[in-house]
């Protein structure tokens, strides 16, 4: 089995496992009478709400809410994992953290859901090719933008909506930060070391 095939298999298992945990938490929350959402969601600018930065993305308000995050999370997470487990963990971690902290600082009310992480993975995948100057990643970015680009409207405030644009925008920023931090180091031009040693 090739390295890419092993990564693909591990990546699929990983992202399906993550989504499986979210579904398990959803049903547990139902059994507990929505207690997890009330106590572990992101409560903006409240010290007690800071734990939501960690737990908020695991919580969802309904089947439709969870389902709408599950499919893109599997697709985008799988594509991010193909570059390696470490990069996947960093991209998800930064998107998760920045989305949560941004929501805690700027949010308008109790916030739950993994959409901030989804936005982070999306912007990570569409910007990393620019940092890496990799035509394959740029091609994938174009395909993803055609398929999912419309979700970027979700970073704009919507009057009368209970959707957290703050989580979306913060997650998107987190994805760009992750792409920058994970950019590949370019090899030094041929002869540079020899020229420097002759001085």
PDB file of C-alpha atoms in Angstrom, residues 8-144:
ATOM      1  CA  UNK A   8      -6.331   8.249   2.646  1.00  0.00           C
ATOM      2  CA  UNK A   9      -7.502   5.291   4.716  1.00  0.00           C
ATOM      3  CA  UNK A  10      -6.303   6.796   7.998  1.00  0.00           C
ATOM      4  CA  UNK A  11      -7.732  10.178   7.085  1.00  0.00           C
ATOM      5  CA  UNK A  12     -11.149   8.757   6.271  1.00  0.00           C
ATOM      6  CA  UNK A  13     -11.225   6.820   9.539  1.00  0.00           C
ATOM      7  CA  UNK A  14     -10.129   9.917  11.459  1.00  0.00           C
ATOM      8  CA  UNK A  15     -12.675  12.343  10.059  1.00  0.00           C
ATOM      9  CA  UNK A  16     -15.485   9.788  10.249  1.00  0.00           C
ATOM     10  CA  UNK A  17     -14.473   9.173  13.859  1.00  0.00           C
ATOM     11  CA  UNK A  18     -14.613  12.913  14.600  1.00  0.00           C
ATOM     12  CA  UNK A  19     -18.042  13.233  13.035  1.00  0.00           C
ATOM     13  CA  UNK A  20     -19.114  10.077  14.880  1.00  0.00           C
ATOM     14  CA  UNK A  21     -18.143  11.713  18.175  1.00  0.00           C
ATOM     15  CA  UNK A  22     -20.258  14.737  17.278  1.00  0.00           C
ATOM     16  CA  UNK A  23     -23.280  12.536  16.600  1.00  0.00           C
ATOM     17  CA  UNK A  24     -22.704  10.643  19.852  1.00  0.00           C
ATOM     18  CA  UNK A  25     -22.518  13.951  21.762  1.00  0.00           C
ATOM     19  CA  UNK A  26     -25.699  15.097  20.026  1.00  0.00           C
ATOM     20  CA  UNK A  27     -27.686  12.062  21.216  1.00  0.00           C
ATOM     21  CA  UNK A  28     -26.151  12.307  24.692  1.00  0.00           C
ATOM     22  CA  UNK A  29     -27.268  15.922  24.852  1.00  0.00           C
ATOM     23  CA  UNK A  30     -30.803  14.859  23.919  1.00  0.00           C
ATOM     24  CA  UNK A  31     -30.810  12.303  26.737  1.00  0.00           C
ATOM     25  CA  UNK A  32     -29.638  14.990  29.171  1.00  0.00           C
ATOM     26  CA  UNK A  33     -32.357  17.420  28.183  1.00  0.00           C
ATOM     27  CA  UNK A  34     -30.101  19.810  26.258  1.00  0.00           C
ATOM     28  CA  UNK A  35     -27.924  20.336  29.334  1.00  0.00           C
ATOM     29  CA  UNK A  36     -24.637  20.060  27.419  1.00  0.00           C
ATOM     30  CA  UNK A  37     -25.572  22.888  25.080  1.00  0.00           C
ATOM     31  CA  UNK A  38     -26.573  25.145  27.967  1.00  0.00           C
ATOM     32  CA  UNK A  39     -23.410  24.482  29.972  1.00  0.00           C
ATOM     33  CA  UNK A  40     -20.727  23.852  27.328  1.00  0.00           C
ATOM     34  CA  UNK A  41     -21.635  26.243  24.518  1.00  0.00           C
ATOM     35  CA  UNK A  42     -19.571  29.381  23.883  1.00  0.00           C
ATOM     36  CA  UNK A  43     -20.883  32.168  26.106  1.00  0.00           C
ATOM     37  CA  UNK A  44     -19.411  35.380  24.645  1.00  0.00           C
ATOM     38  CA  UNK A  45     -17.350  37.483  27.054  1.00  0.00           C
ATOM     39  CA  UNK A  46     -18.292  35.325  30.030  1.00  0.00           C
ATOM     40  CA  UNK A  47     -15.589  33.468  31.933  1.00  0.00           C
ATOM     41  CA  UNK A  48     -17.940  30.522  32.370  1.00  0.00           C
ATOM     42  CA  UNK A  49     -18.406  30.457  28.598  1.00  0.00           C
ATOM     43  CA  UNK A  50     -14.719  29.972  27.799  1.00  0.00           C
ATOM     44  CA  UNK A  51     -14.982  26.184  28.031  1.00  0.00           C
ATOM     45  CA  UNK A  52     -17.196  26.435  24.960  1.00  0.00           C
ATOM     46  CA  UNK A  53     -14.083  27.263  22.925  1.00  0.00           C
ATOM     47  CA  UNK A  54     -13.110  23.624  23.455  1.00  0.00           C
ATOM     48  CA  UNK A  55     -16.507  21.918  23.544  1.00  0.00           C
ATOM     49  CA  UNK A  56     -18.728  24.169  21.403  1.00  0.00           C
ATOM     50  CA  UNK A  57     -17.830  22.632  18.015  1.00  0.00           C
ATOM     51  CA  UNK A  58     -18.893  19.200  19.285  1.00  0.00           C
ATOM     52  CA  UNK A  59     -22.408  20.439  20.098  1.00  0.00           C
ATOM     53  CA  UNK A  60     -25.293  21.016  17.693  1.00  0.00           C
ATOM     54  CA  UNK A  61     -28.837  22.257  18.073  1.00  0.00           C
ATOM     55  CA  UNK A  62     -30.592  19.742  15.849  1.00  0.00           C
ATOM     56  CA  UNK A  63     -30.231  16.985  13.259  1.00  0.00           C
ATOM     57  CA  UNK A  64     -30.288  19.471  10.379  1.00  0.00           C
ATOM     58  CA  UNK A  65     -27.603  21.610  12.020  1.00  0.00           C
ATOM     59  CA  UNK A  66     -25.348  18.609  12.613  1.00  0.00           C
ATOM     60  CA  UNK A  67     -25.969  17.058   9.203  1.00  0.00           C
ATOM     61  CA  UNK A  68     -25.140  20.337   7.436  1.00  0.00           C
ATOM     62  CA  UNK A  69     -21.730  20.340   9.126  1.00  0.00           C
ATOM     63  CA  UNK A  70     -21.013  16.619   8.907  1.00  0.00           C
ATOM     64  CA  UNK A  71     -20.632  16.178   5.150  1.00  0.00           C
ATOM     65  CA  UNK A  72     -18.334  19.170   4.460  1.00  0.00           C
ATOM     66  CA  UNK A  73     -16.306  18.300   7.555  1.00  0.00           C
ATOM     67  CA  UNK A  74     -15.714  14.784   6.204  1.00  0.00           C
ATOM     68  CA  UNK A  75     -14.833  16.014   2.702  1.00  0.00           C
ATOM     69  CA  UNK A  76     -12.603  18.931   3.719  1.00  0.00           C
ATOM     70  CA  UNK A  77     -11.043  17.067   6.629  1.00  0.00           C
ATOM     71  CA  UNK A  78     -10.214  14.112   4.388  1.00  0.00           C
ATOM     72  CA  UNK A  79      -8.560  16.365   1.798  1.00  0.00           C
ATOM     73  CA  UNK A  80      -6.543  18.145   4.491  1.00  0.00           C
ATOM     74  CA  UNK A  81      -5.401  14.819   5.959  1.00  0.00           C
ATOM     75  CA  UNK A  82      -3.899  13.707   2.622  1.00  0.00           C
ATOM     76  CA  UNK A  83      -0.989  16.076   3.286  1.00  0.00           C
ATOM     77  CA  UNK A  84      -0.232  14.331   6.561  1.00  0.00           C
ATOM     78  CA  UNK A  85      -1.645  13.790  10.041  1.00  0.00           C
ATOM     79  CA  UNK A  86       0.429  16.541  11.672  1.00  0.00           C
ATOM     80  CA  UNK A  87      -0.709  19.194   9.210  1.00  0.00           C
ATOM     81  CA  UNK A  88      -4.300  18.015   9.579  1.00  0.00           C
ATOM     82  CA  UNK A  89      -4.144  18.279  13.373  1.00  0.00           C
ATOM     83  CA  UNK A  90      -2.574  21.740  13.234  1.00  0.00           C
ATOM     84  CA  UNK A  91      -5.078  23.015  10.641  1.00  0.00           C
ATOM     85  CA  UNK A  92      -8.054  21.697  12.605  1.00  0.00           C
ATOM     86  CA  UNK A  93      -6.610  22.843  15.929  1.00  0.00           C
ATOM     87  CA  UNK A  94      -5.926  26.407  14.799  1.00  0.00           C
ATOM     88  CA  UNK A  95      -9.308  26.682  13.055  1.00  0.00           C
ATOM     89  CA  UNK A  96     -11.027  25.313  16.159  1.00  0.00           C
ATOM     90  CA  UNK A  97      -9.187  27.645  18.549  1.00  0.00           C
ATOM     91  CA  UNK A  98      -9.377  30.858  16.491  1.00  0.00           C
ATOM     92  CA  UNK A  99     -13.033  30.272  15.668  1.00  0.00           C
ATOM     93  CA  UNK A 100     -13.857  29.699  19.331  1.00  0.00           C
ATOM     94  CA  UNK A 101     -11.882  32.641  20.664  1.00  0.00           C
ATOM     95  CA  UNK A 102     -13.217  34.967  17.979  1.00  0.00           C
ATOM     96  CA  UNK A 103     -16.757  33.917  18.823  1.00  0.00           C
ATOM     97  CA  UNK A 104     -16.110  34.358  22.533  1.00  0.00           C
ATOM     98  CA  UNK A 105     -14.829  37.895  21.982  1.00  0.00           C
ATOM     99  CA  UNK A 106     -17.228  39.088  19.256  1.00  0.00           C
ATOM    100  CA  UNK A 107     -20.189  36.683  19.426  1.00  0.00           C
ATOM    101  CA  UNK A 108     -23.732  37.777  20.077  1.00  0.00           C
ATOM    102  CA  UNK A 109     -25.066  34.883  22.146  1.00  0.00           C
ATOM    103  CA  UNK A 110     -24.664  31.241  23.131  1.00  0.00           C
ATOM    104  CA  UNK A 111     -22.920  29.579  20.180  1.00  0.00           C
ATOM    105  CA  UNK A 112     -22.461  25.926  19.249  1.00  0.00           C
ATOM    106  CA  UNK A 113     -21.542  23.938  16.146  1.00  0.00           C
ATOM    107  CA  UNK A 114     -18.583  22.918  14.006  1.00  0.00           C
ATOM    108  CA  UNK A 115     -19.199  25.363  11.174  1.00  0.00           C
ATOM    109  CA  UNK A 116     -16.257  27.517  12.276  1.00  0.00           C
ATOM    110  CA  UNK A 117     -13.974  24.504  11.861  1.00  0.00           C
ATOM    111  CA  UNK A 118     -15.529  23.810   8.447  1.00  0.00           C
ATOM    112  CA  UNK A 119     -14.809  27.382   7.357  1.00  0.00           C
ATOM    113  CA  UNK A 120     -11.267  27.051   8.693  1.00  0.00           C
ATOM    114  CA  UNK A 121     -10.558  23.880   6.740  1.00  0.00           C
ATOM    115  CA  UNK A 122     -12.060  25.439   3.624  1.00  0.00           C
ATOM    116  CA  UNK A 123      -9.883  28.557   3.731  1.00  0.00           C
ATOM    117  CA  UNK A 124      -6.860  26.441   4.671  1.00  0.00           C
ATOM    118  CA  UNK A 125      -7.320  24.295   1.567  1.00  0.00           C
ATOM    119  CA  UNK A 126      -7.893  27.219  -0.794  1.00  0.00           C
ATOM    120  CA  UNK A 127      -4.986  29.350   0.463  1.00  0.00           C
ATOM    121  CA  UNK A 128      -2.205  26.838   1.165  1.00  0.00           C
ATOM    122  CA  UNK A 129      -1.406  26.492  -2.557  1.00  0.00           C
ATOM    123  CA  UNK A 130      -0.546  30.205  -2.759  1.00  0.00           C
ATOM    124  CA  UNK A 131       1.892  29.904   0.143  1.00  0.00           C
ATOM    125  CA  UNK A 132       3.396  26.658  -1.158  1.00  0.00           C
ATOM    126  CA  UNK A 133       3.345  27.653  -4.850  1.00  0.00           C
ATOM    127  CA  UNK A 134       1.982  24.196  -5.588  1.00  0.00           C
ATOM    128  CA  UNK A 135      -0.055  23.953  -8.808  1.00  0.00           C
ATOM    129  CA  UNK A 136      -1.870  20.786  -7.640  1.00  0.00           C
ATOM    130  CA  UNK A 137      -3.025  22.497  -4.452  1.00  0.00           C
ATOM    131  CA  UNK A 138      -4.029  25.559  -6.482  1.00  0.00           C
ATOM    132  CA  UNK A 139      -6.037  23.351  -8.847  1.00  0.00           C
ATOM    133  CA  UNK A 140      -7.772  21.720  -5.880  1.00  0.00           C
ATOM    134  CA  UNK A 141      -8.452  25.201  -4.489  1.00  0.00           C
ATOM    135  CA  UNK A 142     -10.212  26.175  -7.723  1.00  0.00           C
ATOM    136  CA  UNK A 143     -12.349  23.014  -7.628  1.00  0.00           C
ATOM    137  CA  UNK A 144     -13.244  23.571  -3.974  1.00  0.00           C
TER     138      UNK A 144
END
